[in-house]
Coordinates of C-alpha atoms in Angstrom, one line a residue:
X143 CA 6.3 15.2 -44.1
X144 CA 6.1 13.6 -47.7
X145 CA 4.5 16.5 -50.1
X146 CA 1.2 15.0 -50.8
X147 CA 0.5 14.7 -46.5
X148 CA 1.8 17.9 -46.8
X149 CA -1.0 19.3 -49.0
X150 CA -3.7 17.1 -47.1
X151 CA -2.3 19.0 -43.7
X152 CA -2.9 22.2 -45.4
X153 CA -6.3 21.8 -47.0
X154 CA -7.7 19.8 -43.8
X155 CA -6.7 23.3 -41.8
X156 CA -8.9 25.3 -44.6
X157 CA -11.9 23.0 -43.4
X158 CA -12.0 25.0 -40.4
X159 CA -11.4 28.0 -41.7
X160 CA -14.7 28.0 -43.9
X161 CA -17.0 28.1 -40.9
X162 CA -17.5 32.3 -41.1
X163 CA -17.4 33.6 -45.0
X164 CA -17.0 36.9 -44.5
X165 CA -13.9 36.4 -42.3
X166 CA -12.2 34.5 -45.1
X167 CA -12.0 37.8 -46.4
X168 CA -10.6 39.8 -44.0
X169 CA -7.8 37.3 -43.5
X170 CA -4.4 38.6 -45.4
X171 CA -3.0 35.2 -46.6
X172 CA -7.1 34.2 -47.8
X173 CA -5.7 33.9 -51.1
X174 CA -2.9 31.2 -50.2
X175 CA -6.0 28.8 -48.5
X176 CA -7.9 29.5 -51.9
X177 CA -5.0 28.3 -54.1
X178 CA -4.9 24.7 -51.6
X179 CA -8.7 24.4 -52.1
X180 CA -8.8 24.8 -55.7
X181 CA -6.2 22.3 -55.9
X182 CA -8.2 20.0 -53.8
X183 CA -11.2 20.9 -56.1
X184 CA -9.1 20.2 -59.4
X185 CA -7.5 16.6 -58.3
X186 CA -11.1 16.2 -57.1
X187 CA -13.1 17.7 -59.8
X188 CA -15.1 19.7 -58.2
X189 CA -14.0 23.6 -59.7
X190 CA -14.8 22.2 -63.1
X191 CA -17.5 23.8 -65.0
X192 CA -17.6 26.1 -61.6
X193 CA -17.7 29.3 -64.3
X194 CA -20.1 27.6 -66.5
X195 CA -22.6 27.1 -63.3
X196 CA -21.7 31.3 -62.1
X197 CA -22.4 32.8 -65.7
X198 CA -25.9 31.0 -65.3
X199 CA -27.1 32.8 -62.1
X200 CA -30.2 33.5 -63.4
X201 CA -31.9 30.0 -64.1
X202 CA -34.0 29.8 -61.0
X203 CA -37.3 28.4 -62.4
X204 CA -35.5 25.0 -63.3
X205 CA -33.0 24.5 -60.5
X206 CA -35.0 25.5 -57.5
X207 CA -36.3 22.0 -57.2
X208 CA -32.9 20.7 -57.3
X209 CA -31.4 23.8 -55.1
X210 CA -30.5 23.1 -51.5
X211 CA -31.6 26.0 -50.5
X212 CA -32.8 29.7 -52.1
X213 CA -31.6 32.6 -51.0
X214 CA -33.6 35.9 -51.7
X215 CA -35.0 33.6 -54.1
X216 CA -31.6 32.5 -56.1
X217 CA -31.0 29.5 -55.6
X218 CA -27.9 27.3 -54.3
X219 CA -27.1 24.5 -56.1
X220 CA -27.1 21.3 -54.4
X221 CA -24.5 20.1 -57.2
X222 CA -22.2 23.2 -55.5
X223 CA -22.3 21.9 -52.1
X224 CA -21.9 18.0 -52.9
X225 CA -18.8 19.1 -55.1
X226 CA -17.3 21.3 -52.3
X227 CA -17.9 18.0 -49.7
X228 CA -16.7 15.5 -52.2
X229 CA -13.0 18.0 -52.4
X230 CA -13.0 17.2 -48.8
X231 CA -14.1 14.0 -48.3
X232 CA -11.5 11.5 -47.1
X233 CA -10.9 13.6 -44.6
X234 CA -14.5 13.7 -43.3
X235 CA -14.7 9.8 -43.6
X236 CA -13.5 9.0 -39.7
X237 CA -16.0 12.3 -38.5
X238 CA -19.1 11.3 -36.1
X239 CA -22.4 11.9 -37.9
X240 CA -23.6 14.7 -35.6
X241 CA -19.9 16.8 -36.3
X242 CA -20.2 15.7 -40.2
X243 CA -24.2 17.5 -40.0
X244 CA -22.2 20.6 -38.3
X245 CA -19.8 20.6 -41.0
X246 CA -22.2 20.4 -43.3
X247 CA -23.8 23.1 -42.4
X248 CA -21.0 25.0 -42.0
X249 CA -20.5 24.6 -45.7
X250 CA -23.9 25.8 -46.5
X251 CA -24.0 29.1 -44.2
X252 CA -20.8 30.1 -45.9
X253 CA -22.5 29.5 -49.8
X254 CA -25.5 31.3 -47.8
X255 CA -23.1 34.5 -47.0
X256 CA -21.6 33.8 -50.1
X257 CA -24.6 34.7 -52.4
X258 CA -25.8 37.2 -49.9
X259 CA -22.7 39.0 -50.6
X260 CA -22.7 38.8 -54.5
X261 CA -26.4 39.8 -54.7
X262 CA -25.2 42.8 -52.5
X263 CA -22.6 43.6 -55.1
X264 CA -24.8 43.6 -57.7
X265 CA -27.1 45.9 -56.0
X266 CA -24.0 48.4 -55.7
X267 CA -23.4 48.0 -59.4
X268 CA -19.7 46.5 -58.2
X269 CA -17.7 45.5 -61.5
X270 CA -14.3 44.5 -61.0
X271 CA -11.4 42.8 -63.6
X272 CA -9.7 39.8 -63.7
X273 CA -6.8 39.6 -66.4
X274 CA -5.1 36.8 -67.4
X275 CA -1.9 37.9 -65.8
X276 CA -4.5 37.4 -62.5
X277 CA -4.8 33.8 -64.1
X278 CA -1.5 32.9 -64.2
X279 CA -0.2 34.7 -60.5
X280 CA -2.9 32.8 -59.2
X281 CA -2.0 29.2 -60.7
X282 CA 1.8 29.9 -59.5
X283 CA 0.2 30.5 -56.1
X284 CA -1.1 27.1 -56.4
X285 CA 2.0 25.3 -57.7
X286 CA 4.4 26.8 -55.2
X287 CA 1.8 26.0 -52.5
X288 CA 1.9 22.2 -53.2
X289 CA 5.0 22.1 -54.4
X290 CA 4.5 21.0 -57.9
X291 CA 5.6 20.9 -61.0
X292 CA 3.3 22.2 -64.0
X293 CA 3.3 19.2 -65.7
X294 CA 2.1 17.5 -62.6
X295 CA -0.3 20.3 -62.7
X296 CA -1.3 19.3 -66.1
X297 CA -1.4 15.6 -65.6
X298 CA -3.2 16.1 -62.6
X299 CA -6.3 17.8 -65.1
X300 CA -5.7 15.1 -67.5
X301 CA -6.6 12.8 -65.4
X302 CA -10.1 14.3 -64.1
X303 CA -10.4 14.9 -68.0
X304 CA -10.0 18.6 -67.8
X305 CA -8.4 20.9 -70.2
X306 CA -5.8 23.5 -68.7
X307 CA -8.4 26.0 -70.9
X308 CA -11.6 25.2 -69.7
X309 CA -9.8 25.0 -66.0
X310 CA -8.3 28.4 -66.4
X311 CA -11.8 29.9 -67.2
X312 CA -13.0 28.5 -63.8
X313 CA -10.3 29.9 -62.1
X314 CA -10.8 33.3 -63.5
X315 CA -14.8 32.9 -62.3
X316 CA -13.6 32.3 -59.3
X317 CA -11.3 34.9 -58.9
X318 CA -13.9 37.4 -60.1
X319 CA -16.1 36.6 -57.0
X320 CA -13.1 36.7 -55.1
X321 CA -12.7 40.3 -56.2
X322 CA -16.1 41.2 -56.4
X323 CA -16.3 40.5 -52.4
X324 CA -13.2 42.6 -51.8
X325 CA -14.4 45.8 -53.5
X326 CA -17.7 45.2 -51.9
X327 CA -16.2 44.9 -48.8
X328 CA -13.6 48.0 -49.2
X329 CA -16.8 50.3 -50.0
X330 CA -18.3 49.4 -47.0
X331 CA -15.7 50.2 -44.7
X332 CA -14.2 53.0 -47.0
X333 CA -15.5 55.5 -44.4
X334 CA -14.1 53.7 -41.3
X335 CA -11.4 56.2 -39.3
X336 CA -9.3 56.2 -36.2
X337 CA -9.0 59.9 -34.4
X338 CA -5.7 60.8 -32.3
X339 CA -7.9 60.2 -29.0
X340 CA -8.6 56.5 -30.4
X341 CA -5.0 55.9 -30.8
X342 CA -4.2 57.6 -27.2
X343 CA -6.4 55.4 -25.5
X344 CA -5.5 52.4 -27.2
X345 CA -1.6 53.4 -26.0
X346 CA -2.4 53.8 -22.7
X347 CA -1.9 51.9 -19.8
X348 CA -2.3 51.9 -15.7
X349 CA -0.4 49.2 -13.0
X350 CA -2.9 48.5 -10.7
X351 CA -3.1 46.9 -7.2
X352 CA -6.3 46.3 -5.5
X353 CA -8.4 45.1 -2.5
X354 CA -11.3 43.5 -3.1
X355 CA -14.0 42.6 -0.2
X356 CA -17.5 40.5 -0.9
X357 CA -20.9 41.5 0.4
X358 CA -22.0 39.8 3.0
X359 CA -25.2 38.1 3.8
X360 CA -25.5 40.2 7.1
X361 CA -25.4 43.7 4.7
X362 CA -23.0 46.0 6.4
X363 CA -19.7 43.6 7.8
X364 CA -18.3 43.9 3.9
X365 CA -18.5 47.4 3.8
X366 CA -17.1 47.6 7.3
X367 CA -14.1 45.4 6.6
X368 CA -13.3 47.6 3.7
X369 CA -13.4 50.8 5.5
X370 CA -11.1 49.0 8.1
X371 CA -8.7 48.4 5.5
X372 CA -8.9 51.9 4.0
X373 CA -8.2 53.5 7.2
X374 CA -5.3 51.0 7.7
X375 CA -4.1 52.2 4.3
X376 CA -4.6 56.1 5.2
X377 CA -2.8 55.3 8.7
X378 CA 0.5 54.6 6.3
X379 CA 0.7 50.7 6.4
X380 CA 1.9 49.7 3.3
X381 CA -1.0 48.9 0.5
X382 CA 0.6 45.3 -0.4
X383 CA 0.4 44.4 3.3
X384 CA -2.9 45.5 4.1
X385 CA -4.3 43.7 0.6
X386 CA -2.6 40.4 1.6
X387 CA -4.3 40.6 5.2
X388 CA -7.6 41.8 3.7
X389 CA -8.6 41.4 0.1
X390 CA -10.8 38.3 -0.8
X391 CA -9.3 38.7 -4.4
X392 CA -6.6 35.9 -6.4
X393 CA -3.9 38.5 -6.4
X394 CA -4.3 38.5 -2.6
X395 CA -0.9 37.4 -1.6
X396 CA 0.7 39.1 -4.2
X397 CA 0.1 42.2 -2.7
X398 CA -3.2 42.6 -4.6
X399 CA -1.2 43.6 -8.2
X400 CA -3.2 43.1 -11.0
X401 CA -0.6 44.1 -13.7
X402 CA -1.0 46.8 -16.4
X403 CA -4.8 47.3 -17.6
X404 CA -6.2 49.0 -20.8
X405 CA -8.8 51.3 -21.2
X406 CA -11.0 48.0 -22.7
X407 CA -11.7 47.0 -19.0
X408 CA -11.3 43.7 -20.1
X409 CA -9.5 43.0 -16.9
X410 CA -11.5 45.0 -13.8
X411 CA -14.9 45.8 -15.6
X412 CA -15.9 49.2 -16.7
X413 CA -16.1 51.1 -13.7
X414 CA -12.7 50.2 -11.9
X415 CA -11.5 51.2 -15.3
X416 CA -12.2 54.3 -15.4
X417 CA -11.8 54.4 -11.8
X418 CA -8.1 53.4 -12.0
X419 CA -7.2 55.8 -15.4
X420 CA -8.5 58.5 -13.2
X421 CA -5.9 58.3 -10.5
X422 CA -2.2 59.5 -10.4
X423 CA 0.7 57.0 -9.3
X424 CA 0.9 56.7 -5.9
X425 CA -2.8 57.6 -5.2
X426 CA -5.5 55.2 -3.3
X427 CA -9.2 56.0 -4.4
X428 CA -11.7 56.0 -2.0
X429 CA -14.1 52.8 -1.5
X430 CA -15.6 51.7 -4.8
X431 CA -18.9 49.7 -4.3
X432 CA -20.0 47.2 -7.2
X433 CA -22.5 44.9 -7.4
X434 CA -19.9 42.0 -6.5
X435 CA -18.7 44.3 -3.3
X436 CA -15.9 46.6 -2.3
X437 CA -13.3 47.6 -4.4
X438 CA -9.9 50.1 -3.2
X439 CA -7.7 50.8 -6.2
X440 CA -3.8 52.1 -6.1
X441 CA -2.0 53.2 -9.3
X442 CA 1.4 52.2 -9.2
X443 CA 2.9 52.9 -12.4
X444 CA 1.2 54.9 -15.8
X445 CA 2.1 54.6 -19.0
X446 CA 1.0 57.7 -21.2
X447 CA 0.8 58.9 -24.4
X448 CA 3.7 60.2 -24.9
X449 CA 7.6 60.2 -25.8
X450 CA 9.5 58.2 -28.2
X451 CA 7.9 55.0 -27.7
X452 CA 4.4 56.3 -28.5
X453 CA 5.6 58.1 -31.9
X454 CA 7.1 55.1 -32.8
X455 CA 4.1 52.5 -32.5
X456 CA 1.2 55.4 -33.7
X457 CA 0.9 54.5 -37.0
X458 CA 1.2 50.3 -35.7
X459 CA -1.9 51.2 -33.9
X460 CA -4.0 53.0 -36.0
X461 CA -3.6 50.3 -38.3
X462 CA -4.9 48.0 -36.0
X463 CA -7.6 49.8 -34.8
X464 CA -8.8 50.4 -38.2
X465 CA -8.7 47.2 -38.9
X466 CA -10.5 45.9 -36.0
X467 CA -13.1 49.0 -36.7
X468 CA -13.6 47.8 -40.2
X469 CA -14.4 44.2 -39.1
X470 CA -17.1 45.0 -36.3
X471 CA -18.7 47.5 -39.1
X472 CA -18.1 45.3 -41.6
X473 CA -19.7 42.3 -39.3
X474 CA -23.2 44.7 -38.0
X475 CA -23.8 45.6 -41.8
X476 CA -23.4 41.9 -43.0
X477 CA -25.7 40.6 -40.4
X478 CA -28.1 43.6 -40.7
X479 CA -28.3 41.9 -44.5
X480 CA -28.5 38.6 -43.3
X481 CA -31.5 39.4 -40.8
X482 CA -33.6 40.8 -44.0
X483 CA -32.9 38.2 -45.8
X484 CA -35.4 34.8 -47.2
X485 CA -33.5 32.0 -46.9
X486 CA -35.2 29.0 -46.8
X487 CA -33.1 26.2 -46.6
X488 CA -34.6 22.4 -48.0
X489 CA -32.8 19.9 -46.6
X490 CA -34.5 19.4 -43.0
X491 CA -31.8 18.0 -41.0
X492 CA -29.9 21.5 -42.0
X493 CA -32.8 23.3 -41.5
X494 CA -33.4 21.4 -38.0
X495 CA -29.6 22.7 -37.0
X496 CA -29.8 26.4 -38.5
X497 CA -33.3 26.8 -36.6
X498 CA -31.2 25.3 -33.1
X499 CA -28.1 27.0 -33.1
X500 CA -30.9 30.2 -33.4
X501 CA -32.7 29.2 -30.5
X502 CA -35.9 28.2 -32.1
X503 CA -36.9 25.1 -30.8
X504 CA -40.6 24.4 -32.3
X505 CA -39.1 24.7 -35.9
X506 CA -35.9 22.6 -35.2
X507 CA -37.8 19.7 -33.3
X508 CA -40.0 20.0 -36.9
X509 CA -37.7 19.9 -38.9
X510 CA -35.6 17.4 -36.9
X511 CA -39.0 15.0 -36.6
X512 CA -38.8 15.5 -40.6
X513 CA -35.1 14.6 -40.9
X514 CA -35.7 11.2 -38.8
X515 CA -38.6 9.7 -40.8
X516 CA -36.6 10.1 -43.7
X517 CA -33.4 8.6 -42.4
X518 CA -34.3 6.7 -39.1
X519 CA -31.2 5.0 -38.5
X520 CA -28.9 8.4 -38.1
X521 CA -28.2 8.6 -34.3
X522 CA -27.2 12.4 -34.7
X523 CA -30.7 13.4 -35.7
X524 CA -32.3 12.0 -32.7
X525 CA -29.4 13.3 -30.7
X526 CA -30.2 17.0 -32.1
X527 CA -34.0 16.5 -31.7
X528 CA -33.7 15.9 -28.0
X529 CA -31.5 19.2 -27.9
X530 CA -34.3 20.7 -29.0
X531 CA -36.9 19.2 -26.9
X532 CA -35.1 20.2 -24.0
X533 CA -34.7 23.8 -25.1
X534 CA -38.8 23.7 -25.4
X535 CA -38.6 22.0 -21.4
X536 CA -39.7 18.6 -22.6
X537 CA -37.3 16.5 -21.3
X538 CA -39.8 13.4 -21.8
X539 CA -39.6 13.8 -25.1
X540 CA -35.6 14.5 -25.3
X541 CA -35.4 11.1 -23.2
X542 CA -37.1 9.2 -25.7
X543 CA -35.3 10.6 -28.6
X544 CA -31.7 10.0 -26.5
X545 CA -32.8 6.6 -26.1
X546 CA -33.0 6.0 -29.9
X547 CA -30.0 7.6 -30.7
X548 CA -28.5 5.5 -27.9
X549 CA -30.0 2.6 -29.3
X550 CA -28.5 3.0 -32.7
X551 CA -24.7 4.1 -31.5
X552 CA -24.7 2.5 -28.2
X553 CA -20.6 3.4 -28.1
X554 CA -21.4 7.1 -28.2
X555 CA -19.9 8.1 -25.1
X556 CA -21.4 11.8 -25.6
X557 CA -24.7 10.8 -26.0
X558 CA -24.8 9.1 -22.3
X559 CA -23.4 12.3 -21.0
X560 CA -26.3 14.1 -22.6
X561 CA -28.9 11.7 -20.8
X562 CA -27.3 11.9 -17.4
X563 CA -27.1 15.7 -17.7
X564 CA -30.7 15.8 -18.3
X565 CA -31.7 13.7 -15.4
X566 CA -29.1 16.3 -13.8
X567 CA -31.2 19.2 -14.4
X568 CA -34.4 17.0 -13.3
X569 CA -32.5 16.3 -9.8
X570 CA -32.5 12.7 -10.3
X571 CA -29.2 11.6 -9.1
X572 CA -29.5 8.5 -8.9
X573 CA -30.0 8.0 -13.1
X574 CA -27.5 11.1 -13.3
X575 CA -24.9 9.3 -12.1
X576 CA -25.6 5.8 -13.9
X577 CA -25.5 7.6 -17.6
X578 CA -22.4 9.7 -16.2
X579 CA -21.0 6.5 -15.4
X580 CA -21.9 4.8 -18.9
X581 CA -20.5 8.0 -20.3
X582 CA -17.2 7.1 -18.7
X583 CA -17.5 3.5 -20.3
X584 CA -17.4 4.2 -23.5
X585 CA -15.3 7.9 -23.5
X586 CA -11.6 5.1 -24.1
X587 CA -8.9 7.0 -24.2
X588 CA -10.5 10.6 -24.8
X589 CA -8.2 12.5 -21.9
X590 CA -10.7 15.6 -22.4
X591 CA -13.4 13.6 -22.1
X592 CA -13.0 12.4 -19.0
X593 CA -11.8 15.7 -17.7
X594 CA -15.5 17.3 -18.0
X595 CA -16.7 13.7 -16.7
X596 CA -14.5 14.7 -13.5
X597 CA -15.6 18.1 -13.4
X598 CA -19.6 16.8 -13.4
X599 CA -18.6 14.9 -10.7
X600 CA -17.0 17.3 -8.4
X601 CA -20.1 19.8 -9.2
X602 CA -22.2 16.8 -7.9
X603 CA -20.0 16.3 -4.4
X604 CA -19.1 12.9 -5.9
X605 CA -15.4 13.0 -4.9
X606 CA -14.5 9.1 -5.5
X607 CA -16.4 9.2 -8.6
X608 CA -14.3 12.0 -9.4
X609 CA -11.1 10.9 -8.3
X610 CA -11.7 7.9 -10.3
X611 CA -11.9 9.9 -13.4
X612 CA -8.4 11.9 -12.4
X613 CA -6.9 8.2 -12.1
X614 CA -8.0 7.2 -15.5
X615 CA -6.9 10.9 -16.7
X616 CA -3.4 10.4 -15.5
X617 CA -2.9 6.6 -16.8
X618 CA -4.0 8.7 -20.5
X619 CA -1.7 11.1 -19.8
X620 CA 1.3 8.6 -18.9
X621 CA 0.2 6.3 -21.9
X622 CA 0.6 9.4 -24.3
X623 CA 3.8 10.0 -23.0
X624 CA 5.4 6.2 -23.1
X625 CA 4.1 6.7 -27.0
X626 CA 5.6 10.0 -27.1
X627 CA 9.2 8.8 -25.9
X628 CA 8.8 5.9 -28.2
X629 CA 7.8 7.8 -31.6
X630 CA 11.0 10.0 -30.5
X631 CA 13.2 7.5 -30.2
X632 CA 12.0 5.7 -33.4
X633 CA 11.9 9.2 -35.3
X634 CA 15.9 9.6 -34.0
X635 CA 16.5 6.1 -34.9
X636 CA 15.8 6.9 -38.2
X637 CA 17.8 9.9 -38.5
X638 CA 20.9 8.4 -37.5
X639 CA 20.2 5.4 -40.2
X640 CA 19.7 8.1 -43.0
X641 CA 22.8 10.0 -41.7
X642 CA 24.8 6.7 -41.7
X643 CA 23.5 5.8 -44.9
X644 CA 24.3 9.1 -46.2
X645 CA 27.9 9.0 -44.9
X646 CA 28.5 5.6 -46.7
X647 CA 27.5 6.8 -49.6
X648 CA 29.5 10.0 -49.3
X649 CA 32.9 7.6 -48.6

């Protein structure tokens, strides 16, 4: 990979990575996607005069009308989050219009949580430092990063007219916000522990088989079944045997093993948890009765706190567990901020999403009916409006609005699949299938694609339609492996030319 696709790999990854602020900054190599972004802002323009905008925080009055959105009444710039789209822009060129308006707000929420967090700062009276030794460690960071030289560094400002001065100021603005965050963040969570008892749990594991047996419509034949197998059990056939010839569970034939469990109960729930920790090896509980049915537990190995091995990964887990206590803390106390803030937001269309994703579906179909008399030919606004329509139940409405958005990109495969799934939930087969079908049409080569499309089908007791989707899976699937074989072959082609080439050379 050439140096500069190198560098475009690396900041198209940071993209992603900007969708949730606040766990930027928990992440330990944060600082190493800052340095690739403020490269892409440099070559791009977009961290220049970044300090000059942060040391004017305070000019509301005038740039609230040009602000994209206030926030406790500060506003945030428009010119801010233009400059942070424009750093990534060529790579948001080929993106559908309804994932660019995600992306776009994705950008915003994380200025949003971004001011939020410095107006919390300054409400702590946080003041941090940020030398010029800071300055330079940081610019290295960026050089070694994208593998550069500093004079490419420096022709790289000279050509977006920049002075390695005025850029350095920026940087150390930026890194003061940076820093700001971090000390914020560290007094929050500076009263965070982890007790012995915390670590002990966290250590401790159970091997568990089981037998598992559903209720039954008729009320007692489940719970009869699974006192059958209990008393087999008790009579001294082996558990395995009586689980394969009983239990209704996946680990049936396997003798009903579920593997080591935690104390989490992300694997058996709660109750069979606790159920399981409370037995010794060898020992079968009695009948367990959940909501799902009938549950018999057998420990067959523990694993407890204890020995060599546990001294030797305490400290390994109390890290851990502070750090994972320190995030949820950290995560309640930013959203209990977030929930008291005003944030009003002025562009409609990311308005219209913020108000959807939160469930409130009168303010996005507003602010949606807002964002598509001003720009009536963007499919993805009348795609989201009909989202919300049918979040309010008015699926008339969220036709009509599908039907525009269908009219503008009638290639949209994911737009058909929204229409047939709404004359799904109406119970109208018949149109169900004909958008489902349309869907299929215009999905091309899209493997996943057609992989829900065949599982729609199958909920719908369509098998051909189905198995006509698995056909067109598996001619994707053998197509992307013929182009596999062939960028192989062409990529070892070319190492044995280069090696030959090298070897003449050499003689």
């Amino acid at each position: 990979m050439k140096g500069e696709e190198r560098r475009n790999f690396k900041f198209f990854n940071f993209l992603y990575e900007e969708e949730d602020f606040m766990h930027r900054f928990l992440r330990k190599n944060r600082h190493i996607i800052v340095w690739i972004v403020v490269f892409a802002f440099v070559v791009g323009g977009g961290l220049f005069g970044y300090g000059a905008y942060i040391s004017n925080r305070n000019y509301v009055a005038q740039q609230k009308r040009q602000a994209i959105a206030v926030v406790n009444k500060e506003p945030i710039s428009a010119l801010e989050f233009y400059q942070r789209l424009r750093a990534a822009s060529q790579y948001l060129m080929g993106l559908p219009s309804d994932q660019l308006l995600v992306y776009k707000y994705q950008i915003l929420n994380s200025l949003i949580d971004k001011t939020l967090l410095l107006q919390q700062a300054e409400k702590e009276k946080i003041k941090v430092k940020v030398t010029e030794e800071d300055v330079d460690k940081y610019i290295e960071g960026i050089l070694a990063q994208n593998e550069m030289t500093e004079d490419e560094l420096k022709e790289a400002l000279k050509n977006n007219n920049i002075t390695m001065a005025d850029w350095r100021k920026d940087i150390k603005a930026y890194l003061k916000e940076e820093k700001t965050i971090d000390a914020l963040i560290e007094k929050v969570t500076s009263d965070i522990t982890v007790t012995d008892e915390e670590i002990i749990e966290e250590y401790e594991r159970v091997r568990v088989s089981r037998i598992f047996i559903s209720k039954k419509e008729d009320g007692n034949s489940g719970k009869i079944k699974a006192e059958e197998a209990l008393a087999k059990i008790k009579e001294g056939v082996d558990f395995a045997e009586v689980a394969k010839n009983f239990s209704e569970a996946v680990d049936a034939q396997t003798g009903g093993d579920v593997g080591f469990i935690s104390h989490a109960g992300y694997r058996l729930g709660k109750l069979l948890t606790e159920k399981a920790f409370a037995l010794e090896v060898g020992q079968v509980s009695d009948i367990i009765e959940t909501d799902s049915g009938y549950h018999i537990l057998k420990v067959t190995e523990r694993k407890d706190a204890e020995g060599e091995e546990f001294e030797a990964q305490k400290e390994e887990i109390k890290e851990r567990l502070l750090n994972i206590k320190k995030a949820q803390a950290q995560s309640k106390w930013f959203q209990e901020i977030k929930n008291e803030a005003k944030i009003e937001i002025n562009y409609p269309h990311l308005a219209g999403y913020k108000a959807l994703i939160e469930e409130d579906y009168e303010n996005a179909v507003k602010y949606f009916e807002e964002a598509v008399s001003e720009a009536p030919e963007n499919e993805a606004y009348y795609s989201f409006l009909a989202q919300a329509y049918k979040g309010m139940n008015n699926n008339e409405k969220a036709i009509t609005a599908l039907e525009k958005a269908i009219e503008i990109a009638p290639d949209d495969w994911e737009l058909y699949l929204n229409m047939g799934q709404i004359y799904k939930d109406l119970k109208n087969k018949e149109k169900a299938i004909e958008y489902f079908k349309k869907a299929s049409e215009h999905a091309g080569d899209k493997r996943w694609a057609h992989t829900r499309l065949k599982t729609i089908f199958t909920e719908m007791n369509e098998s051909e339609l189905a198995e006509a989707e698995q056909t067109i899976i598996n001619e994707i699937a053998q197509k992307e492996m013929e182009e596999a074989k062939k960028l192989k072959e062409k990529q070892m082609t070319e190492q044995t030319d280069e090696e030959n080439t090298e070897e003449s050379s050499n003689n």
